[in-house]
Structures are given as C-alpha cells and as structure tokens.
Short mmCIF file of C-alpha atoms in Angstrom, two decimals:
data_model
loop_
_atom_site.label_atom_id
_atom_site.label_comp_id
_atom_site.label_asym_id
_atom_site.label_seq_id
_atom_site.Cartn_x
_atom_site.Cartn_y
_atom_site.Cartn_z
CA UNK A 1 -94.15 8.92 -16.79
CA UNK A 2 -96.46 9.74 -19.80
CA UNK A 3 -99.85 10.26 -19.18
CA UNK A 4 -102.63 8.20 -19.91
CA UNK A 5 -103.62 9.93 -23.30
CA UNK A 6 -99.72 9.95 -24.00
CA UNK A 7 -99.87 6.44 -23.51
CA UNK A 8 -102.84 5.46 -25.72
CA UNK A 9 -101.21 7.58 -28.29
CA UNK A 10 -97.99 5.78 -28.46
CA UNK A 11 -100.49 2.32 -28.51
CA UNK A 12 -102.21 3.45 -31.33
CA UNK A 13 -98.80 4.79 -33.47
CA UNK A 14 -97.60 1.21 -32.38
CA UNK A 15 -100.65 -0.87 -33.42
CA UNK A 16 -100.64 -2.29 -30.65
CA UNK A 17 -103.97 -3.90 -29.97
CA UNK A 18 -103.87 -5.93 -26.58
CA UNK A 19 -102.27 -4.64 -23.37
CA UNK A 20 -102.01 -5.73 -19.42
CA UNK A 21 -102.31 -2.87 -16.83
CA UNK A 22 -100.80 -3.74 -13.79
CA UNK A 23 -104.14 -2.50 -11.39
CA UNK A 24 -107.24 -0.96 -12.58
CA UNK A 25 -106.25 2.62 -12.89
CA UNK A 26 -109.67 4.70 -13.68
CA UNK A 27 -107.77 7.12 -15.56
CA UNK A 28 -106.37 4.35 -17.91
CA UNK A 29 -109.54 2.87 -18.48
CA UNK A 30 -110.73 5.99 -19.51
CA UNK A 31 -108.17 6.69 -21.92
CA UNK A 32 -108.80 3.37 -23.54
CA UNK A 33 -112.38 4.05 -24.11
CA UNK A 34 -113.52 4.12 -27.71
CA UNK A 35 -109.90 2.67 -28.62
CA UNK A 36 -110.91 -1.51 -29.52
CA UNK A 37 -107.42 -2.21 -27.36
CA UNK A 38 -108.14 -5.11 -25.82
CA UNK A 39 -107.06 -4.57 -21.71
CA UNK A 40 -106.20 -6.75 -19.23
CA UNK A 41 -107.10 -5.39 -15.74
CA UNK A 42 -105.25 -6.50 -12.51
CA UNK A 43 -106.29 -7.00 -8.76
CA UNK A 44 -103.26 -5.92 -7.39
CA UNK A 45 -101.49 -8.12 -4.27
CA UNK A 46 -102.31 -5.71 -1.71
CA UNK A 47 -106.37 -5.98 -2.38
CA UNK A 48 -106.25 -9.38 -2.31
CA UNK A 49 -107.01 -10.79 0.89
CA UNK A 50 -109.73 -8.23 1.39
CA UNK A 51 -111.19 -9.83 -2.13
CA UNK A 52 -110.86 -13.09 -1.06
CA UNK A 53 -112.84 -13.31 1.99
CA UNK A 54 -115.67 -11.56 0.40
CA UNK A 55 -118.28 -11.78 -1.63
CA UNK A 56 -119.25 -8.26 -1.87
CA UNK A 57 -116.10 -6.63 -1.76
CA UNK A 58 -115.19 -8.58 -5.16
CA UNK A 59 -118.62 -7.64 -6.22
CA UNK A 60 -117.58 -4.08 -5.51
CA UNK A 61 -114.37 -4.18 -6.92
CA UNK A 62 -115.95 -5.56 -10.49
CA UNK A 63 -118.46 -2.43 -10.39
CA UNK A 64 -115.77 0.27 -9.53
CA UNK A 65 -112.84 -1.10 -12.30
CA UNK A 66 -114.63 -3.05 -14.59
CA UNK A 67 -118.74 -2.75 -15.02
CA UNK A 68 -117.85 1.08 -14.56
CA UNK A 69 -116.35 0.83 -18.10
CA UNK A 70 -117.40 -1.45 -20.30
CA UNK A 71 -118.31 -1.94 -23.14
CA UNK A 72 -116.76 1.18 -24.05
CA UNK A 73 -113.25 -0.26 -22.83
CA UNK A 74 -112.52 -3.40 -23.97
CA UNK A 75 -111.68 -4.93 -21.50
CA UNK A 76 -111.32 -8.99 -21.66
CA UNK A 77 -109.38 -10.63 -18.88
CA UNK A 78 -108.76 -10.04 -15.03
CA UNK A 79 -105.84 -11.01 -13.50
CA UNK A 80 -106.05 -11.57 -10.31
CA UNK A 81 -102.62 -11.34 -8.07
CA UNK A 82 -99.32 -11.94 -9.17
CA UNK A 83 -97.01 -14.11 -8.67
CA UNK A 84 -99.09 -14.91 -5.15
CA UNK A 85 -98.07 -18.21 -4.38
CA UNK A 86 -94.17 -17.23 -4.37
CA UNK A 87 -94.28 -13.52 -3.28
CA UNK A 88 -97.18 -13.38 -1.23
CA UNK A 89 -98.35 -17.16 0.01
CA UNK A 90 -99.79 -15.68 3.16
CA UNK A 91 -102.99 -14.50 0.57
CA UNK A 92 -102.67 -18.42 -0.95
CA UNK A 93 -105.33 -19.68 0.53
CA UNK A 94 -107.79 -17.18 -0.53
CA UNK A 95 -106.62 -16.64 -3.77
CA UNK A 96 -109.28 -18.99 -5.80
CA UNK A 97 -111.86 -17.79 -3.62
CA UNK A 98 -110.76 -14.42 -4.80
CA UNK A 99 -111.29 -15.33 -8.50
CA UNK A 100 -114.23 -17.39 -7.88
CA UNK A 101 -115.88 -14.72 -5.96
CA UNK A 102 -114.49 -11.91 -9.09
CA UNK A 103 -116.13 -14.63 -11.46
CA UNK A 104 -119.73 -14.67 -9.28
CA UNK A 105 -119.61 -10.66 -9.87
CA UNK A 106 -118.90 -10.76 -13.87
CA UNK A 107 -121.69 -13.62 -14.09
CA UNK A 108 -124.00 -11.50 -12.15
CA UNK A 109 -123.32 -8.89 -14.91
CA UNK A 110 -123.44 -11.12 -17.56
CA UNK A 111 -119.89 -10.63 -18.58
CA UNK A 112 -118.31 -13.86 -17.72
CA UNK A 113 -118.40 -14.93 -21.48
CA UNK A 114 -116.75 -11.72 -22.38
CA UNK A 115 -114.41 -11.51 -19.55
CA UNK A 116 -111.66 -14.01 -18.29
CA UNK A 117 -110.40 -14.72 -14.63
CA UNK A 118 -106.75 -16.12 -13.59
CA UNK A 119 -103.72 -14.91 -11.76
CA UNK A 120 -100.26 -15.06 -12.72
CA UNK A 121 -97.70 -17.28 -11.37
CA UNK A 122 -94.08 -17.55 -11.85
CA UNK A 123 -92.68 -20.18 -13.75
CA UNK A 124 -90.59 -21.14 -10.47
CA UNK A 125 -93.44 -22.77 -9.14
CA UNK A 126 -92.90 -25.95 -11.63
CA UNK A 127 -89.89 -28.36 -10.79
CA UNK A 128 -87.86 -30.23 -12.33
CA UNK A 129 -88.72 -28.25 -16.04
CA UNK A 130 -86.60 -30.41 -17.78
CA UNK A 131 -87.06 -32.19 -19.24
CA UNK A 132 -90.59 -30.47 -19.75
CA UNK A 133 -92.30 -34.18 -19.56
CA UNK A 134 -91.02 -34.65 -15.85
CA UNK A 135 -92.49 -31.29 -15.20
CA UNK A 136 -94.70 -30.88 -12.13
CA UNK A 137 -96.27 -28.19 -9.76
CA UNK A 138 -95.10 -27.75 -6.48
CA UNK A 139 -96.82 -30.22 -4.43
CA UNK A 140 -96.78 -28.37 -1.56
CA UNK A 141 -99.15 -25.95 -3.68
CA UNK A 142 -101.98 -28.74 -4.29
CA UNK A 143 -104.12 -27.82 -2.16
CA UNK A 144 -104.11 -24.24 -4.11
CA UNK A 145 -103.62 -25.45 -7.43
CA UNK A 146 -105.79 -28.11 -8.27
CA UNK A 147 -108.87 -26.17 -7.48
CA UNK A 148 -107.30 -23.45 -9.32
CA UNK A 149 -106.87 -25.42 -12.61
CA UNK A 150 -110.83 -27.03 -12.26
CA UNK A 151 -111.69 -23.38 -11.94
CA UNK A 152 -109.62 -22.50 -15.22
CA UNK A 153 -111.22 -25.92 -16.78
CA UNK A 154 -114.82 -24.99 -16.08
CA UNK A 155 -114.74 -21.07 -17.23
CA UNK A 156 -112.68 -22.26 -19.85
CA UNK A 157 -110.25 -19.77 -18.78
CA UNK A 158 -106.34 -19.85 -19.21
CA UNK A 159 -103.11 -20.75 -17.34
CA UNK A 160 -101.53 -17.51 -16.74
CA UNK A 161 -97.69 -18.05 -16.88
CA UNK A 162 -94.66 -15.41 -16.47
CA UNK A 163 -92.06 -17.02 -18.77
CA UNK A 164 -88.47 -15.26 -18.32
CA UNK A 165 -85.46 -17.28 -19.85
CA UNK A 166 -82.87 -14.31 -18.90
CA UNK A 167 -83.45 -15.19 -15.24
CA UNK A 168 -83.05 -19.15 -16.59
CA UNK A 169 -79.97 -18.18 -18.32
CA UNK A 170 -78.63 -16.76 -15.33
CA UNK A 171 -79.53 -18.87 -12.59
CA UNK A 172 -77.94 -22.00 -14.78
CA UNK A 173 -74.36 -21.23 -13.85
CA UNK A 174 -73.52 -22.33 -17.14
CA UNK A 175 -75.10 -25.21 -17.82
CA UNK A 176 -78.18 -22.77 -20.28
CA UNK A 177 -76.26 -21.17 -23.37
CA UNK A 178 -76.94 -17.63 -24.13
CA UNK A 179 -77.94 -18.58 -27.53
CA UNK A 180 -80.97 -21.07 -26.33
CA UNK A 181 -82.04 -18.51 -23.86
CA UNK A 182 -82.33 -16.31 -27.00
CA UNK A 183 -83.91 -18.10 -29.28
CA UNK A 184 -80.91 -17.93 -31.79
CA UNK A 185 -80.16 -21.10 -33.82
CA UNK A 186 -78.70 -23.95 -33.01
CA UNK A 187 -76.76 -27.01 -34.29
CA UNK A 188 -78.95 -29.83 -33.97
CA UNK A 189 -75.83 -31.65 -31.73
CA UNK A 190 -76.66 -28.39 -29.30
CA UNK A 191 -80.37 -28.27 -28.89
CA UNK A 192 -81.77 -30.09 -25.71
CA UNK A 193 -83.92 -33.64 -26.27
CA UNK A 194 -86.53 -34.41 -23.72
CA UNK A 195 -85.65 -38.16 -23.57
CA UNK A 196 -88.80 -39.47 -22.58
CA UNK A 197 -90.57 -37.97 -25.96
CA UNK A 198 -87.73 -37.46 -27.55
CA UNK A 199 -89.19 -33.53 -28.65
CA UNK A 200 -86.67 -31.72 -28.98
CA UNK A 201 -86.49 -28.10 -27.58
CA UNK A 202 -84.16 -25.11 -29.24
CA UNK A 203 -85.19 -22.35 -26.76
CA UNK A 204 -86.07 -21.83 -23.25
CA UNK A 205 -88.77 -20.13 -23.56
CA UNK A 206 -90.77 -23.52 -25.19
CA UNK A 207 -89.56 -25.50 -22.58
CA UNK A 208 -91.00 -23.66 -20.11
CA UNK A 209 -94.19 -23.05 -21.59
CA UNK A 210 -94.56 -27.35 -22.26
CA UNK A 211 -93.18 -27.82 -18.70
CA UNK A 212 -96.34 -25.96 -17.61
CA UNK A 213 -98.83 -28.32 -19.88
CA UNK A 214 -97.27 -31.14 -18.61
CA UNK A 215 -97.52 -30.27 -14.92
CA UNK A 216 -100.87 -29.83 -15.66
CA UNK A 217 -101.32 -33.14 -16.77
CA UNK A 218 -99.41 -34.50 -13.85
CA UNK A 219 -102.12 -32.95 -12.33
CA UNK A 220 -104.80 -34.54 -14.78
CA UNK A 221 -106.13 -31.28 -16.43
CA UNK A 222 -105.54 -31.25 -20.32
CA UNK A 223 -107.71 -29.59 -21.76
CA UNK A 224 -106.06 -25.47 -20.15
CA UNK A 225 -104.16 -23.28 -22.27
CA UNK A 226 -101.19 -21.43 -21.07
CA UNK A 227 -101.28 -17.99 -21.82
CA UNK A 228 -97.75 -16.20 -21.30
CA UNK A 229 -98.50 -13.10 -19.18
CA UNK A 230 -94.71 -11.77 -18.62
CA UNK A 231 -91.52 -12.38 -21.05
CA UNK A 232 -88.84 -10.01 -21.54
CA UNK A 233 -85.02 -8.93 -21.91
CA UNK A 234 -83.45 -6.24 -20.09
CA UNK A 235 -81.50 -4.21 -22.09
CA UNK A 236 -79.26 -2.64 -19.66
CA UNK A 237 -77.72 -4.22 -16.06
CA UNK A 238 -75.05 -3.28 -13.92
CA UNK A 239 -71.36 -5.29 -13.37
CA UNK A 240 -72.96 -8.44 -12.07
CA UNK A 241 -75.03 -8.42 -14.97
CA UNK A 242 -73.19 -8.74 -18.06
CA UNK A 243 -75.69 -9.98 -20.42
CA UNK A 244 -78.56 -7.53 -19.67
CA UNK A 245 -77.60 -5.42 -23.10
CA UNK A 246 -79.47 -3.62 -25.63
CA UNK A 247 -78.16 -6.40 -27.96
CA UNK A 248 -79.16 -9.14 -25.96
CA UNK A 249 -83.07 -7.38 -25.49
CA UNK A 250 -83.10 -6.53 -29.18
CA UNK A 251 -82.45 -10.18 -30.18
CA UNK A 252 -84.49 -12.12 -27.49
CA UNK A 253 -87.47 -9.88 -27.99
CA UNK A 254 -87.40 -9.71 -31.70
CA UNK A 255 -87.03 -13.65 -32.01
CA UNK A 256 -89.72 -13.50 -29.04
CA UNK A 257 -92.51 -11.52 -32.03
CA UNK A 258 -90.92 -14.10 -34.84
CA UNK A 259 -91.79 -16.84 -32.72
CA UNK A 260 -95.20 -15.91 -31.63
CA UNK A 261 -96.32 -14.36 -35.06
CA UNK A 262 -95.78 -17.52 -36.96
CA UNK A 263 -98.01 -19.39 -34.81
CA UNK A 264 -94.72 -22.05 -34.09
CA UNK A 265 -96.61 -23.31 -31.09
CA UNK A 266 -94.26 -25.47 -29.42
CA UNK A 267 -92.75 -28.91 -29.83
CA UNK A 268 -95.51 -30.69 -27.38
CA UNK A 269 -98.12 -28.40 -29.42
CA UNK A 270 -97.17 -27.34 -32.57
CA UNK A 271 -98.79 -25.07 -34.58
CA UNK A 272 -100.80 -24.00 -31.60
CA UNK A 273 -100.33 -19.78 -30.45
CA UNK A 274 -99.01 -19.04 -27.01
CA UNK A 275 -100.62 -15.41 -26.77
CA UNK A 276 -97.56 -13.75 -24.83
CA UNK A 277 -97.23 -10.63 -23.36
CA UNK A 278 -94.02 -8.58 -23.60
CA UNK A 279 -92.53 -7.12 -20.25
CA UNK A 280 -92.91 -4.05 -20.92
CA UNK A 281 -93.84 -0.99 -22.25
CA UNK A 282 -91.53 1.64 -20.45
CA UNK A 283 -88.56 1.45 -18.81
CA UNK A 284 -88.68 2.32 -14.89
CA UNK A 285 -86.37 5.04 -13.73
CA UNK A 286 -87.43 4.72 -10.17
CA UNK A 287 -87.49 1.26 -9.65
CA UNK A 288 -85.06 -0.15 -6.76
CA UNK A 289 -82.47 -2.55 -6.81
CA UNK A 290 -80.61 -4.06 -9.75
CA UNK A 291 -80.12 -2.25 -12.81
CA UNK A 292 -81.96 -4.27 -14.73
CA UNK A 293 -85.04 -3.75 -13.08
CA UNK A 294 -85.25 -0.55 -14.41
CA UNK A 295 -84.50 -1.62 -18.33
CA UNK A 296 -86.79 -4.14 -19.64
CA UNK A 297 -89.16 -0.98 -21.54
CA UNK A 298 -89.33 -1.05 -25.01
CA UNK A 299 -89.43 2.82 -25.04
CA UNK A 300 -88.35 5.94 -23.10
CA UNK A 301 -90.91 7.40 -21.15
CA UNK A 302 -90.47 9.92 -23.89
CA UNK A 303 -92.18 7.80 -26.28
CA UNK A 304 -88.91 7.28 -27.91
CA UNK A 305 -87.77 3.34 -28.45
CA UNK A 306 -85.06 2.20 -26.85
CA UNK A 307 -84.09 0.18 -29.20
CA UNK A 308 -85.59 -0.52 -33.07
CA UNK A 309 -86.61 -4.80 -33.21
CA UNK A 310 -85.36 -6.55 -35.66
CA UNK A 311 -88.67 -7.72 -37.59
CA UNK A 312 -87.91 -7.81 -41.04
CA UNK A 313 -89.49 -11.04 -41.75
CA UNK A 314 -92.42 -10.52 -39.64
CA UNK A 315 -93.24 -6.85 -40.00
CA UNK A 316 -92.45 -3.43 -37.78
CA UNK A 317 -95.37 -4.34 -35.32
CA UNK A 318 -93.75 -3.17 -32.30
CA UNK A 319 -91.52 -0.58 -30.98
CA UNK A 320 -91.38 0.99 -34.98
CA UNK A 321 -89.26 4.04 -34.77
CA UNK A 322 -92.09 6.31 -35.45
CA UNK A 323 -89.98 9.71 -35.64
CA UNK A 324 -87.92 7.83 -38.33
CA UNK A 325 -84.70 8.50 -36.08
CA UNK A 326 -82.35 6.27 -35.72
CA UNK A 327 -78.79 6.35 -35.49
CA UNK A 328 -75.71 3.99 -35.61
CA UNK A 329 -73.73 3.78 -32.38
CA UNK A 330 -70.95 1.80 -30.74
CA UNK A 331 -71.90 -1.95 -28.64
CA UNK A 332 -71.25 -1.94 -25.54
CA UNK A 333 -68.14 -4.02 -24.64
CA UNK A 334 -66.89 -3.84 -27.74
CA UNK A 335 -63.57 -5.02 -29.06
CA UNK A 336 -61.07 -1.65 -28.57
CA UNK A 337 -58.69 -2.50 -31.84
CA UNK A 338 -61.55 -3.51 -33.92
CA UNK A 339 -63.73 -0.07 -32.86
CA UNK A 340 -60.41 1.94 -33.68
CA UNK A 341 -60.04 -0.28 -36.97
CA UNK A 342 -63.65 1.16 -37.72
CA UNK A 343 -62.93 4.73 -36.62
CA UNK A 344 -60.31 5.03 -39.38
CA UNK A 345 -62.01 3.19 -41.76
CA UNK A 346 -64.40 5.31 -41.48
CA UNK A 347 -62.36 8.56 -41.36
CA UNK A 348 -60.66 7.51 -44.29
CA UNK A 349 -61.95 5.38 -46.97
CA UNK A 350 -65.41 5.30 -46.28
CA UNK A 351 -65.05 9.40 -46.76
CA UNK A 352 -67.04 10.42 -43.18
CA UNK A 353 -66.38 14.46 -42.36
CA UNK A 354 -64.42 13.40 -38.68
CA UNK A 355 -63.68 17.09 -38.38
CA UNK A 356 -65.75 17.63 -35.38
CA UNK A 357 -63.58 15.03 -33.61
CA UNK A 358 -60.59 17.23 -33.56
CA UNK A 359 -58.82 18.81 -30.66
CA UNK A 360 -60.92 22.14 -29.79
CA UNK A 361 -64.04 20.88 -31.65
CA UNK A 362 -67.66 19.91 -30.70
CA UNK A 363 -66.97 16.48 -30.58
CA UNK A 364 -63.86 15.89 -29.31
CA UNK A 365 -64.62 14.72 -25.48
CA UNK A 366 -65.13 12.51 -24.82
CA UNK A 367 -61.85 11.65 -25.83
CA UNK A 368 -61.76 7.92 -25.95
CA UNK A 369 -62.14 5.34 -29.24
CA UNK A 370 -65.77 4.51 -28.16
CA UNK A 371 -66.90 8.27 -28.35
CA UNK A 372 -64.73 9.25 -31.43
CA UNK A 373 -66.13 5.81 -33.00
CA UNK A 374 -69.60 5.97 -32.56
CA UNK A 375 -70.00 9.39 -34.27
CA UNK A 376 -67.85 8.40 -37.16
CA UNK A 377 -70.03 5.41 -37.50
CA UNK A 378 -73.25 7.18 -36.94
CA UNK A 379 -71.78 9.48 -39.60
CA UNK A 380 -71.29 6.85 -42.33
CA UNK A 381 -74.44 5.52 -41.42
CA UNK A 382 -76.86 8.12 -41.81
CA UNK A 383 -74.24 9.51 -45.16
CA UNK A 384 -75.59 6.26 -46.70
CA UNK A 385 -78.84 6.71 -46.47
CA UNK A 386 -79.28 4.20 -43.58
CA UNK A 387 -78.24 1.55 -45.71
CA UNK A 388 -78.79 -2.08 -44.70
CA UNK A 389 -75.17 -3.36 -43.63
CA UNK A 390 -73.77 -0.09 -43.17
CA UNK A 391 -73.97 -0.29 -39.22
CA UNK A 392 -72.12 -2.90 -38.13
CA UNK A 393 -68.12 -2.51 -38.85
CA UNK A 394 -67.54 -6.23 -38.35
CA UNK A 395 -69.58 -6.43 -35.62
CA UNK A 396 -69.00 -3.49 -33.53
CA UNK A 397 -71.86 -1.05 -34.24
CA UNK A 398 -75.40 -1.37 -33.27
CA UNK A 399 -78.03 0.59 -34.37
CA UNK A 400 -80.29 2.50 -32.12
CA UNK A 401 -83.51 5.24 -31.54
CA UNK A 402 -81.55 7.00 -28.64
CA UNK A 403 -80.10 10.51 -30.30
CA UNK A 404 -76.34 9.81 -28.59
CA UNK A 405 -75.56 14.33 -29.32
CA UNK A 406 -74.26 15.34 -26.40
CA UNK A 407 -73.49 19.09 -25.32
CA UNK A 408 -72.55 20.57 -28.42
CA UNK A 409 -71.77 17.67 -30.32
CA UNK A 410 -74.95 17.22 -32.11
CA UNK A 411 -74.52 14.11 -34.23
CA UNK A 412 -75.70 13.62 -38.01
CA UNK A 413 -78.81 12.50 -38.77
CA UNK A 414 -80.43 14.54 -34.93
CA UNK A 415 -83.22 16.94 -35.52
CA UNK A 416 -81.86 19.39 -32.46
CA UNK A 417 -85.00 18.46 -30.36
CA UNK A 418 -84.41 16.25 -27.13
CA UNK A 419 -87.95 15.22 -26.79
CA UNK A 420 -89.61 12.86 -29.45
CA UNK A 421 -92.71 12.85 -31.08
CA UNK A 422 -95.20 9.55 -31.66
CA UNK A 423 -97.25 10.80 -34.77
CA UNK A 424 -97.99 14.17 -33.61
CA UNK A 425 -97.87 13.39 -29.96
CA UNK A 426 -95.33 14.80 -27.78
CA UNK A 427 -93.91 13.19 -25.16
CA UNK A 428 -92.01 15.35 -23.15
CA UNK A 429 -89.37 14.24 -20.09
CA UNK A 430 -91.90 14.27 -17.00
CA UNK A 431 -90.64 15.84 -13.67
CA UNK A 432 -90.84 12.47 -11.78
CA UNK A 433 -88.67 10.40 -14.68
CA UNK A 434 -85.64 10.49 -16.53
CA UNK A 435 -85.71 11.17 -19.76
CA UNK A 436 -83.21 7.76 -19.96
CA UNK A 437 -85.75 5.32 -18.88
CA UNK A 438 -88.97 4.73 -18.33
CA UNK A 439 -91.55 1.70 -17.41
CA UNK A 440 -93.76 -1.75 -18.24
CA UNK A 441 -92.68 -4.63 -15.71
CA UNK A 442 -90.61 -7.99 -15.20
CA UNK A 443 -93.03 -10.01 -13.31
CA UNK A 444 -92.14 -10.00 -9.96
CA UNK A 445 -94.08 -8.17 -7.12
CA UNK A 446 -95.74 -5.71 -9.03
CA UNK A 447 -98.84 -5.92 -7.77
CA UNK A 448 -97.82 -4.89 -4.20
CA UNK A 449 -95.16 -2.46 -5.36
CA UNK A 450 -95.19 1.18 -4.79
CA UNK A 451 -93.61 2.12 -7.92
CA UNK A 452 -97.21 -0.29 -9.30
CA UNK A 453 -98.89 2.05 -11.77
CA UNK A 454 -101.28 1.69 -14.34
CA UNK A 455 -97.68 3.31 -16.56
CA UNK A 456 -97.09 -0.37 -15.69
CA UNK A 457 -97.97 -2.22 -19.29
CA UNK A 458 -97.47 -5.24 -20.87
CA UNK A 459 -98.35 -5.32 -24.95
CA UNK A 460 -99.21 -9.29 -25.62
CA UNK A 461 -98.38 -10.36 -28.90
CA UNK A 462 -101.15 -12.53 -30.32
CA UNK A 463 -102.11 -14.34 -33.69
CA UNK A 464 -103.32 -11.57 -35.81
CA UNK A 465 -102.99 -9.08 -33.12
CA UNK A 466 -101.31 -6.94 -34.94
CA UNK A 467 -102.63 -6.68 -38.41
#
C-alpha cells in the first residue's frame, strides 16, 4: 500500500477535502497535519468492549488518537464501531456507553463542539425498507437504539448509515433492476411509489437513506440527520458476480457525486445534502473471499485510477486522471461479432496502423478478437485526440486509466513507465500489493479485520466539499 505521505499526496491532487480512516493510525494523523482535510477517526471493533466499560480507557484513547493531534489535524467526527450490532452484538450492550464515555473525554477537552460521536450501522438493521414509510429498526435492537438516537439528539450528532444498493440489487433475486440500483433513469411507469405518501423513489440508494428517517420516527426522534458513512460499486467480481464491472462502478459512483453535488436530497427531504462517503479509496489486493471485496478502490495502490468518473456535468472532483493517461479498451462481456465489427472498422476505414497485430509482431497474442480489438480501439482513440465519442464502437469500448501494454506490445498513447505519478508524486508497486489493486473498504467488519489499516479510506462527498 502507499504510504501515508503517498496518500495525502494523491488527496491533495484529488481535492479531496473530507476522508474516514478506518482506526486512528498515528502515522496518518500525522500526515494530515497542516493539510485542512477534514478526518474521520475510528474506534475499531476489537477496542471496543475495553472502551465501553471504562471511563478512563475512553479518556485514554481520546488523548493517544485524537487530543494528541489536534488542531493541527482536522479532525471532526469519531466513529465509534462498525457495523456492531450485526457483526459484533456481543459488544452491543456497551456500545453507547462507549460513545458516551468517548463524548465525556472530548467535553473534558473542550472539543465536543468541534468533534462528533456515532458508530456505523448497516442498513440491514431496518426492516421492511419499503416502502421507506413502513420502515423500522429492529426491535430486538431497542434497548440499544433508542438510547443511541437520544444520544445523537442531544450532541446534535448524526445517524451514521452504510448505504450499499449493489448488495440490494443482488440480494433481490430480481425483483431490484440494475438500472434503480444505479441511479440511471427511469420511465416514470418503472420507478417505485411508496403508497402510503405516494413519494416516489427512482434509486435505491434514496430509499434507503428515507427508510432510515422514518425508522427513526417510528422511534419518535425527528429531528437526526443521516449521514451516509459507506456507499460503493465494485468494479470487478468473480463468476457468481456478474454485475461487479468497471462499467457498473463507473456509472453507480459517478451518478452517486451527481446526486450528492446537486444537493437532490431525497424525496422525504428534498433539497436537503446526505454528506456520503465513497467506499473507497484503494482497492485491496489482500483481502479474502469474494472478488469483489478486493475492487471497490477508486485507484491502484499505485495512485493510478481505476477507472476515470463520468462527471461532466458536475466537475472532475474525484478520481481525475491526474497523469492525463487514459486509454480506450474493450468491456468486459462484450458482444464477439460487434467487437470484431469494430476491429475492422477500425483497421480499415477509420485508418488505425493494426500492423502490430500481425502474425510475428508485438501485439499479436493474445490472439483472440478482445485483444486484437482493444488495441485497435485504443489506437483510434488516442489517433483522435481522445475525442468525445470516439471510444465506444456501438457500445463495446470503455474507456479507462489502466495502461492495458503488455510484454512488448506497448499500446499508443503509454508513456513506457509502469508506475504512475499523482502531480509529482510517485507511487510505486509496494512489496506487500499488487500493482492491480489496491484498498478503501465496503462496510463490513472492518474494524476487527486484519487486513484494517489506516490505507483503509473513505473520501465523503459533501456540499461544497469539493470546491
């Protein structure tokens, strides 16, 4: 993984002003000193129960990771757990004693104005979320959460949520489209009405968020904002995970910034911001289990994107190919006839050298359609300039930050270097990491896992956050 320094460079390039670290990492904080990046520290899972039954132990915890660095690192929320009440509900009945007793140390300090306490849950914990206005907590979590939510209420603290429609989309056997999971439009006969106030909901990702105010108000507390602390796309999963694509991650994430940016709010609070929190910064090489797990980074641990957002309308705030690299490639899954219609298109009238793809030459092997395809795109691409519309051959290209040379095939439009550079800053392949993927979170667990780091990020995208 990049190192701290690495890491506030690439922050910086990105203007990227407000970030979660998954525990407290000194080093981190260090790096962030002197930056005005707004940081969100964690108590991670496995500290928790020691937190929670006492007093001085939080009090200690609040010198060591967060007294110890302030003001010079901005730091301006804890959160406290993750995801406790469904991965680790043996620490539940500590866990607002935990933030109270965190909340005792920052007033002691006189920080509490400055500094905000919650933990994050997972969305999971509210049933029956649609529609949103028959939302409610799990009751058998009352006795946890409504002394949790009068805590939020009286240190006018937030509702920390992890929002992820993918795992919606995919737990729905069906019944979710991909296109409301992604936030792309739909007919008006298509979008979902919430019959009791007839609001009517085009993506998951507001229903979610308004399933969470009104379990709250099941619960009588109206007055808590729900801050979005996790929400993501992975942009690469294995066969029983056909829609974790770079396509997919591109879109949801991109319409995810749109979304947020223009201050849409959502239908039960419109106009009002839901601060949210992309999962995450790096992809995670090392991470066990699925696929997926390992590809919901923006960027290579190389400081390289993994893929440029579309943002035209909103501005490159995020994941902005800094080298000014990109290159056109292939999609995944695509079409076979359509990616050979393409290849000689592109061979022929659209006047691309394909010499390299002949027997005996650099680029012949691979030799399949997809290979010989994606450098004559990439070819035609970067021969016009880069051109808006001239990467997508009906469909079948995508356009990408990862260099796809290979060997001796070095592709049009490469710069002959395998590392990448964020304005000056190298990032070079670490010893412990791929240089294919890299790491920033989906929710789950990471406060007790091993793999935790403070490499771990989330950047939150916020009204003017990043202007």
């Amino acid at each position: 993984m990049p190192s701290p320094t690495q890491v506030v460079a690439l922050l910086k390039a990105q203007n990227i002003e407000h970030i979660r670290l998954y525990d407290a990492d000194r080093a981190m904080l260090l790096a962030l000193a002197n930056t005005g990046i707004q940081v969100t520290v964690s108590v991670p899972n496995d500290q928790l129960l020691a937190i929670g039954m006492s007093n001085a132990t939080a009090a200690n915890w609040v010198s060591r990771n967060v007294i110890a660095h302030v003001p010079a690192t901005n730091i301006t929320a804890i959160a406290v757990g993750s995801d406790v009440l469904t991965t680790l509900p043996n620490a539940a009945p500590v866990l607002v004693s935990a933030l109270k007793f965190i909340q005792s140390a920052l007033v002691a300090s006189n920080l509490d104005r400055q500094i905000k306490v919650s933990t994050p849950h997972s969305s999971s914990i509210i049933l029956d979320s649609f529609p949103p206005s028959q939302a409610f907590f799990n009751r058998s979590w009352d006795p946890v959460m409504v002394p949790l939510l009068k805590f939020l209420q009286s240190t006018d603290s937030y509702l920390m949520l992890n929002v992820y429609p993918y795992y919606d989309y995919m737990q729905s056997n069906g019944v979710i489209p991909l296109d409301y999971a992604l936030f792309r439009p739909l007919p008006p006969t298509k979008e979902a009405i919430d019959a009791n106030t007839f609001l009517h909901y085009t993506n998951v990702f507001d229903a979610v968020v308004d399933a969470a105010y009104f379990a709250m108000l099941d619960l009588n507390i109206t007055n808590v904002k729900v801050v979005v602390m996790e929400s993501g796309w992975p942009s690469k999963g294995d066969a029983s995970e056909p829609d974790a694509t770079l396509d997919n991650a591109n879109t949801y994430n991109s319409n995810l910034i749109r979304h947020v940016l223009n201050n849409t709010g959502t239908p039960k609070h419109p106009g009002v911001p839901v601060s949210t929190y992309i999962y995450e910064l790096f992809n995670e090489d090392l991470r066990p289990g699925l696929v997926s797990e390992k590809n919901w980074g923006l960027f290579y641990p190389t400081g390289v994107p993994v893929y440029t957002l579309h943002l035209s309308s909103a501005g490159a705030v995020l994941a902005n190919d800094t080298t000014n690299q990109t290159f056109c490639v292939a999609k995944d899954g695509a079409d076979r006839k359509l990616l050979q219609a393409g290849l000689d298109w592109a061979c022929g009238p659209g006047r691309v050298d394909c010499s390299p793809l002949l027997q005996g030459q650099p680029c012949y092997q691979p030799d399949n359609v997809i290979a010989h395809a994606t450098y004559a795109f990439n070819a035609y691409y970067q021969k016009m300039g880069k051109s808006p519309g001239t990467c997508d051959f009906k469909g079948v290209a995508i356009i990408t930050t990862t260099n796809p040379s290979h060997s001796s095939c070095i592709f049009p439009g490469s710069t002959g270097s395998n590392g990448s550079s964020v304005n000056g800053t190298s990032f070079a392949p670490s010893s412990n990491s791929s240089d294919t993927a890299g790491g920033c979170l989906p929710n789950y667990l990471y406060g007790t896992s091993p793999y935790t780091s403070s490499m771990i990020l989330c950047v939150l995208l916020m009204t003017l956050a990043f202007f």
